[in-house]
mmCIF file of C-alpha atoms in Angstrom:
data_model
loop_
_atom_site.group_PDB
_atom_site.id
_atom_site.type_symbol
_atom_site.label_atom_id
_atom_site.label_comp_id
_atom_site.label_asym_id
_atom_site.label_seq_id
_atom_site.Cartn_x
_atom_site.Cartn_y
_atom_site.Cartn_z
ATOM 1 C CA UNK A 96 -0.087 0.009 -0.116
ATOM 2 C CA UNK A 97 1.443 3.222 -1.171
ATOM 3 C CA UNK A 98 -0.454 5.543 0.983
ATOM 4 C CA UNK A 99 -2.059 7.239 -2.046
ATOM 5 C CA UNK A 100 -5.956 6.576 -2.321
ATOM 6 C CA UNK A 101 -7.972 7.072 -5.487
ATOM 7 C CA UNK A 102 -11.755 7.002 -5.852
ATOM 8 C CA UNK A 103 -13.646 5.529 -7.535
ATOM 9 C CA UNK A 104 -11.843 2.350 -8.535
ATOM 10 C CA UNK A 105 -14.032 1.959 -11.630
ATOM 11 C CA UNK A 106 -16.241 4.359 -13.417
ATOM 12 C CA UNK A 107 -18.466 3.541 -16.371
ATOM 13 C CA UNK A 108 -20.193 6.427 -18.174
ATOM 14 C CA UNK A 109 -21.409 7.595 -21.603
ATOM 15 C CA UNK A 110 -19.831 9.717 -24.196
ATOM 16 C CA UNK A 111 -20.499 13.489 -23.630
ATOM 17 C CA UNK A 112 -20.767 13.132 -19.949
ATOM 18 C CA UNK A 113 -18.461 14.673 -17.235
ATOM 19 C CA UNK A 114 -16.858 12.744 -14.325
ATOM 20 C CA UNK A 115 -14.546 13.565 -11.639
ATOM 21 C CA UNK A 116 -11.727 11.584 -10.175
ATOM 22 C CA UNK A 117 -10.355 11.955 -6.745
ATOM 23 C CA UNK A 118 -6.874 11.541 -5.156
ATOM 24 C CA UNK A 119 -5.640 11.747 -1.577
ATOM 25 C CA UNK A 120 -1.958 11.919 -1.353
ATOM 26 C CA UNK A 121 0.297 10.366 1.086
ATOM 27 C CA UNK A 122 0.123 12.226 4.535
ATOM 28 C CA UNK A 123 2.490 15.171 4.231
ATOM 29 C CA UNK A 124 3.147 14.964 0.530
ATOM 30 C CA UNK A 125 2.645 18.443 -1.254
ATOM 31 C CA UNK A 126 2.908 17.389 -4.805
ATOM 32 C CA UNK A 127 0.190 15.417 -6.872
ATOM 33 C CA UNK A 128 0.742 14.233 -10.358
ATOM 34 C CA UNK A 129 -1.832 12.854 -12.755
ATOM 35 C CA UNK A 130 -1.121 10.151 -15.396
ATOM 36 C CA UNK A 131 -3.139 8.513 -18.073
ATOM 37 C CA UNK A 132 -2.507 5.085 -19.043
ATOM 38 C CA UNK A 133 -4.102 3.839 -22.329
ATOM 39 C CA UNK A 134 -3.465 0.953 -24.659
ATOM 40 C CA UNK A 135 -2.442 3.297 -27.584
ATOM 41 C CA UNK A 136 -0.717 6.079 -25.677
ATOM 42 C CA UNK A 137 0.992 4.087 -22.803
ATOM 43 C CA UNK A 138 1.715 6.070 -19.660
ATOM 44 C CA UNK A 139 1.438 9.865 -20.005
ATOM 45 C CA UNK A 140 1.802 12.751 -17.743
ATOM 46 C CA UNK A 141 -1.065 14.897 -17.492
ATOM 47 C CA UNK A 142 -0.587 17.502 -14.847
ATOM 48 C CA UNK A 143 1.146 18.300 -11.660
ATOM 49 C CA UNK A 144 0.120 20.402 -8.470
ATOM 50 C CA UNK A 145 2.337 21.530 -5.844
ATOM 51 C CA UNK A 146 0.703 22.727 -2.419
ATOM 52 C CA UNK A 147 -2.282 24.080 -4.393
ATOM 53 C CA UNK A 148 -0.615 25.636 -7.384
ATOM 54 C CA UNK A 149 -0.266 24.225 -10.831
ATOM 55 C CA UNK A 150 3.462 23.476 -11.411
ATOM 56 C CA UNK A 151 3.624 21.756 -14.730
ATOM 57 C CA UNK A 152 1.354 20.634 -17.532
ATOM 58 C CA UNK A 153 1.701 17.629 -20.047
ATOM 59 C CA UNK A 154 -0.452 16.369 -22.582
ATOM 60 C CA UNK A 155 -3.560 17.258 -20.941
ATOM 61 C CA UNK A 156 -6.502 17.849 -23.217
ATOM 62 C CA UNK A 157 -8.636 21.219 -22.774
ATOM 63 C CA UNK A 158 -11.598 18.972 -21.696
ATOM 64 C CA UNK A 159 -9.637 17.987 -18.874
ATOM 65 C CA UNK A 160 -9.003 19.966 -15.819
ATOM 66 C CA UNK A 161 -7.553 19.547 -12.310
ATOM 67 C CA UNK A 162 -7.272 21.288 -8.855
ATOM 68 C CA UNK A 163 -5.589 20.711 -5.562
ATOM 69 C CA UNK A 164 -7.504 21.689 -2.541
ATOM 70 C CA UNK A 165 -6.246 23.331 0.747
ATOM 71 C CA UNK A 166 -6.239 19.748 2.337
ATOM 72 C CA UNK A 167 -3.810 18.762 -0.468
ATOM 73 C CA UNK A 168 -6.310 16.285 -2.040
ATOM 74 C CA UNK A 169 -6.681 16.543 -5.786
ATOM 75 C CA UNK A 170 -9.234 16.190 -8.453
ATOM 76 C CA UNK A 171 -9.306 15.503 -12.124
ATOM 77 C CA UNK A 172 -12.347 16.637 -14.054
ATOM 78 C CA UNK A 173 -13.027 15.086 -17.332
ATOM 79 C CA UNK A 174 -15.858 16.623 -19.619
ATOM 80 C CA UNK A 175 -17.429 15.992 -23.019
ATOM 81 C CA UNK A 176 -15.888 12.490 -22.640
ATOM 82 C CA UNK A 177 -15.226 10.431 -25.784
ATOM 83 C CA UNK A 178 -14.731 6.806 -26.400
ATOM 84 C CA UNK A 179 -10.793 7.459 -26.488
ATOM 85 C CA UNK A 180 -10.784 8.727 -23.047
ATOM 86 C CA UNK A 181 -11.216 5.179 -21.797
ATOM 87 C CA UNK A 182 -8.106 4.570 -19.747
ATOM 88 C CA UNK A 183 -6.499 4.066 -16.302
ATOM 89 C CA UNK A 184 -5.959 7.254 -14.547
ATOM 90 C CA UNK A 185 -3.128 7.319 -11.962
ATOM 91 C CA UNK A 186 -2.458 9.668 -9.253
ATOM 92 C CA UNK A 187 0.991 9.900 -7.684
ATOM 93 C CA UNK A 188 2.355 12.005 -4.903
ATOM 94 C CA UNK A 189 5.663 13.150 -3.568
ATOM 95 C CA UNK A 190 7.733 15.952 -2.232
ATOM 96 C CA UNK A 191 7.321 16.114 1.568
ATOM 97 C CA UNK A 192 10.394 18.153 1.315
ATOM 98 C CA UNK A 193 10.452 19.157 -2.190
ATOM 99 C CA UNK A 194 13.775 17.421 -2.703
ATOM 100 C CA UNK A 195 15.072 16.693 -6.024
ATOM 101 C CA UNK A 196 15.683 13.097 -5.315
ATOM 102 C CA UNK A 197 11.933 12.625 -4.412
ATOM 103 C CA UNK A 198 10.078 9.509 -5.325
ATOM 104 C CA UNK A 199 6.536 9.502 -6.792
ATOM 105 C CA UNK A 200 4.356 7.098 -5.265
ATOM 106 C CA UNK A 201 1.389 5.924 -7.282
ATOM 107 C CA UNK A 202 -2.358 5.103 -6.129
ATOM 108 C CA UNK A 203 -4.132 1.964 -7.387
ATOM 109 C CA UNK A 204 -5.675 4.083 -10.164
ATOM 110 C CA UNK A 205 -9.201 4.716 -11.504
ATOM 111 C CA UNK A 206 -10.364 2.721 -14.425
ATOM 112 C CA UNK A 207 -12.640 4.774 -16.626
ATOM 113 C CA UNK A 208 -14.676 3.369 -19.453
ATOM 114 C CA UNK A 209 -16.699 5.640 -21.779
ATOM 115 C CA UNK A 210 -19.466 3.759 -23.638
ATOM 116 C CA UNK B 125 13.399 16.555 -24.024
ATOM 117 C CA UNK B 126 13.928 13.233 -22.187
ATOM 118 C CA UNK B 127 12.968 9.979 -23.193
ATOM 119 C CA UNK B 128 13.433 6.236 -22.464
ATOM 120 C CA UNK B 129 13.221 3.243 -24.826
ATOM 121 C CA UNK B 130 12.580 -0.350 -23.408
ATOM 122 C CA UNK B 131 13.617 -3.049 -25.788
ATOM 123 C CA UNK B 132 11.453 -5.954 -25.976
ATOM 124 C CA UNK B 133 7.610 -5.397 -25.108
ATOM 125 C CA UNK B 134 7.613 -9.235 -23.998
ATOM 126 C CA UNK B 135 10.205 -11.138 -22.255
ATOM 127 C CA UNK B 136 9.978 -14.837 -21.111
ATOM 128 C CA UNK B 137 12.277 -16.521 -18.683
ATOM 129 C CA UNK B 138 12.308 -19.788 -16.791
ATOM 130 C CA UNK B 139 11.821 -19.905 -13.254
ATOM 131 C CA UNK B 140 15.336 -19.492 -11.695
ATOM 132 C CA UNK B 141 16.888 -18.071 -14.774
ATOM 133 C CA UNK B 142 18.421 -14.538 -15.013
ATOM 134 C CA UNK B 143 16.145 -11.652 -15.655
ATOM 135 C CA UNK B 144 17.380 -8.901 -17.869
ATOM 136 C CA UNK B 145 14.870 -6.117 -18.855
ATOM 137 C CA UNK B 146 16.412 -3.327 -21.122
ATOM 138 C CA UNK B 147 16.028 0.496 -20.848
ATOM 139 C CA UNK B 148 18.078 3.100 -22.855
ATOM 140 C CA UNK B 149 17.603 6.728 -22.041
ATOM 141 C CA UNK B 150 18.066 9.971 -23.908
ATOM 142 C CA UNK B 151 18.457 12.995 -21.705
ATOM 143 C CA UNK B 152 20.375 16.562 -22.294
ATOM 144 C CA UNK B 153 20.847 16.623 -18.520
ATOM 145 C CA UNK B 154 22.098 13.937 -15.900
ATOM 146 C CA UNK B 155 18.873 12.081 -15.566
ATOM 147 C CA UNK B 156 17.156 10.573 -12.724
ATOM 148 C CA UNK B 157 16.140 7.053 -13.686
ATOM 149 C CA UNK B 158 13.460 4.620 -12.376
ATOM 150 C CA UNK B 159 12.131 1.275 -12.653
ATOM 151 C CA UNK B 160 8.490 0.707 -11.737
ATOM 152 C CA UNK B 161 6.413 -2.553 -11.745
ATOM 153 C CA UNK B 162 2.755 -3.002 -12.406
ATOM 154 C CA UNK B 163 1.024 -6.148 -11.255
ATOM 155 C CA UNK B 164 -2.340 -6.946 -12.899
ATOM 156 C CA UNK B 165 -5.293 -4.639 -11.782
ATOM 157 C CA UNK B 166 -2.768 -2.746 -9.581
ATOM 158 C CA UNK B 167 -0.898 0.771 -9.553
ATOM 159 C CA UNK B 168 2.737 1.184 -10.089
ATOM 160 C CA UNK B 169 5.130 0.205 -7.446
ATOM 161 C CA UNK B 170 8.859 1.722 -7.218
ATOM 162 C CA UNK B 171 11.492 -0.991 -7.660
ATOM 163 C CA UNK B 172 14.616 1.278 -7.609
ATOM 164 C CA UNK B 173 15.718 4.618 -8.505
ATOM 165 C CA UNK B 174 19.047 6.274 -9.756
ATOM 166 C CA UNK B 175 19.673 9.597 -8.407
ATOM 167 C CA UNK B 176 23.387 9.944 -9.344
ATOM 168 C CA UNK B 177 24.642 8.817 -5.870
ATOM 169 C CA UNK B 178 25.793 5.210 -7.016
ATOM 170 C CA UNK B 179 25.935 3.671 -10.524
ATOM 171 C CA UNK B 180 24.663 0.160 -9.078
ATOM 172 C CA UNK B 181 21.314 0.524 -7.480
ATOM 173 C CA UNK B 182 19.727 -2.154 -5.607
ATOM 174 C CA UNK B 183 15.970 -2.274 -5.073
ATOM 175 C CA UNK B 184 13.248 -4.453 -3.832
ATOM 176 C CA UNK B 185 12.551 -8.021 -4.254
ATOM 177 C CA UNK B 186 16.218 -8.764 -5.328
ATOM 178 C CA UNK B 187 16.321 -6.487 -8.383
ATOM 179 C CA UNK B 188 19.095 -4.110 -9.263
ATOM 180 C CA UNK B 189 20.058 -1.980 -12.184
ATOM 181 C CA UNK B 190 23.258 -0.501 -13.220
ATOM 182 C CA UNK B 191 23.635 3.032 -14.763
ATOM 183 C CA UNK B 192 25.985 3.117 -17.611
ATOM 184 C CA UNK B 193 26.557 6.649 -18.958
ATOM 185 C CA UNK B 194 28.623 5.459 -21.957
ATOM 186 C CA UNK B 195 25.888 3.300 -23.157
ATOM 187 C CA UNK B 196 22.946 5.409 -21.983
ATOM 188 C CA UNK B 197 21.514 2.429 -20.282
ATOM 189 C CA UNK B 198 19.876 1.499 -17.021
ATOM 190 C CA UNK B 199 19.076 -2.314 -17.402
ATOM 191 C CA UNK B 200 17.160 -4.214 -14.851
ATOM 192 C CA UNK B 201 18.408 -7.512 -13.590
ATOM 193 C CA UNK B 202 17.620 -10.184 -11.268
ATOM 194 C CA UNK B 203 19.847 -13.244 -10.768
ATOM 195 C CA UNK B 204 17.004 -15.851 -10.237
ATOM 196 C CA UNK B 205 13.412 -15.345 -11.523
ATOM 197 C CA UNK B 206 10.387 -16.291 -9.333
ATOM 198 C CA UNK B 207 6.964 -16.821 -10.477
ATOM 199 C CA UNK B 208 5.819 -13.711 -8.456
ATOM 200 C CA UNK B 209 7.991 -11.655 -10.760
ATOM 201 C CA UNK B 210 5.467 -11.909 -13.646
ATOM 202 C CA UNK B 211 4.237 -8.271 -13.885
ATOM 203 C CA UNK B 212 4.786 -5.252 -16.455
ATOM 204 C CA UNK B 213 7.922 -3.287 -15.838
ATOM 205 C CA UNK B 214 8.423 0.381 -16.798
ATOM 206 C CA UNK B 215 11.442 2.313 -17.078
ATOM 207 C CA UNK B 216 10.901 5.982 -16.571
ATOM 208 C CA UNK B 217 13.259 9.233 -16.476
ATOM 209 C CA UNK B 218 12.850 12.734 -15.039
ATOM 210 C CA UNK B 219 15.093 15.845 -14.760
ATOM 211 C CA UNK B 220 14.550 15.500 -11.027
ATOM 212 C CA UNK B 221 12.574 13.356 -8.692
ATOM 213 C CA UNK B 222 9.961 15.843 -8.109
ATOM 214 C CA UNK B 223 9.209 16.418 -11.820
ATOM 215 C CA UNK B 224 7.031 14.615 -14.154
ATOM 216 C CA UNK B 225 8.249 11.022 -15.057
ATOM 217 C CA UNK B 226 8.479 10.025 -18.896
ATOM 218 C CA UNK B 227 7.853 6.419 -19.133
ATOM 219 C CA UNK B 228 8.819 3.648 -21.554
ATOM 220 C CA UNK B 229 6.307 1.582 -23.370
ATOM 221 C CA UNK B 230 6.869 -1.419 -20.718
ATOM 222 C CA UNK B 231 8.022 -4.819 -20.701
ATOM 223 C CA UNK B 232 5.824 -7.592 -19.956
ATOM 224 C CA UNK B 233 7.788 -10.450 -18.038
ATOM 225 C CA UNK B 234 6.330 -14.084 -18.213
ATOM 226 C CA UNK B 235 7.948 -16.634 -15.974
ATOM 227 C CA UNK B 236 8.088 -20.185 -17.421
ATOM 228 C CA UNK B 237 7.542 -22.746 -14.692
#
């Protein structure tokens, strides 16, 4: 158990809908990262937050957004869903001390299926 | 830009045999390198990481990797494969540990009894 929790574990929805994925980082970790794992794109970085502020952005679609709240949990919002958004979405956390040798610890993921 | 290439999307070894999973990196700056393992229907678990402290890195479950700058490689090895090692293995690179990870395409390891 990495200490990172993600809910829900599975999500099945229809095209055009909007969903919210939730992540609670390890106790004390300030950074949260979101990654997408799909069969055709592999594991891709989406976005990073550090202590409530957006720190880095990757290949995140405009239909997707994220935020990190004062209690450090994070949410990834996916809207106008398409079939191609079906994937496993991982959250990771790190940076209790913001050190350059930090390790990212991954949650169990949320499997999103868009029908 | 940084990237990693994992050679071999599928590797099969016999139980008790040497495990060798290959990873080559490309980076314009000294990289931080990682190996993660993903068991079926689970998240990613860190096996080991290289952060320039030592070129031979020992990880969990008997795995180790050696950073070779001249070969731009960071191959993962284990002397004797166990059935429980069957999983998908990902090599990843970042500029620093607290920055985004760029993953390879993964290698699925099968252990033959």
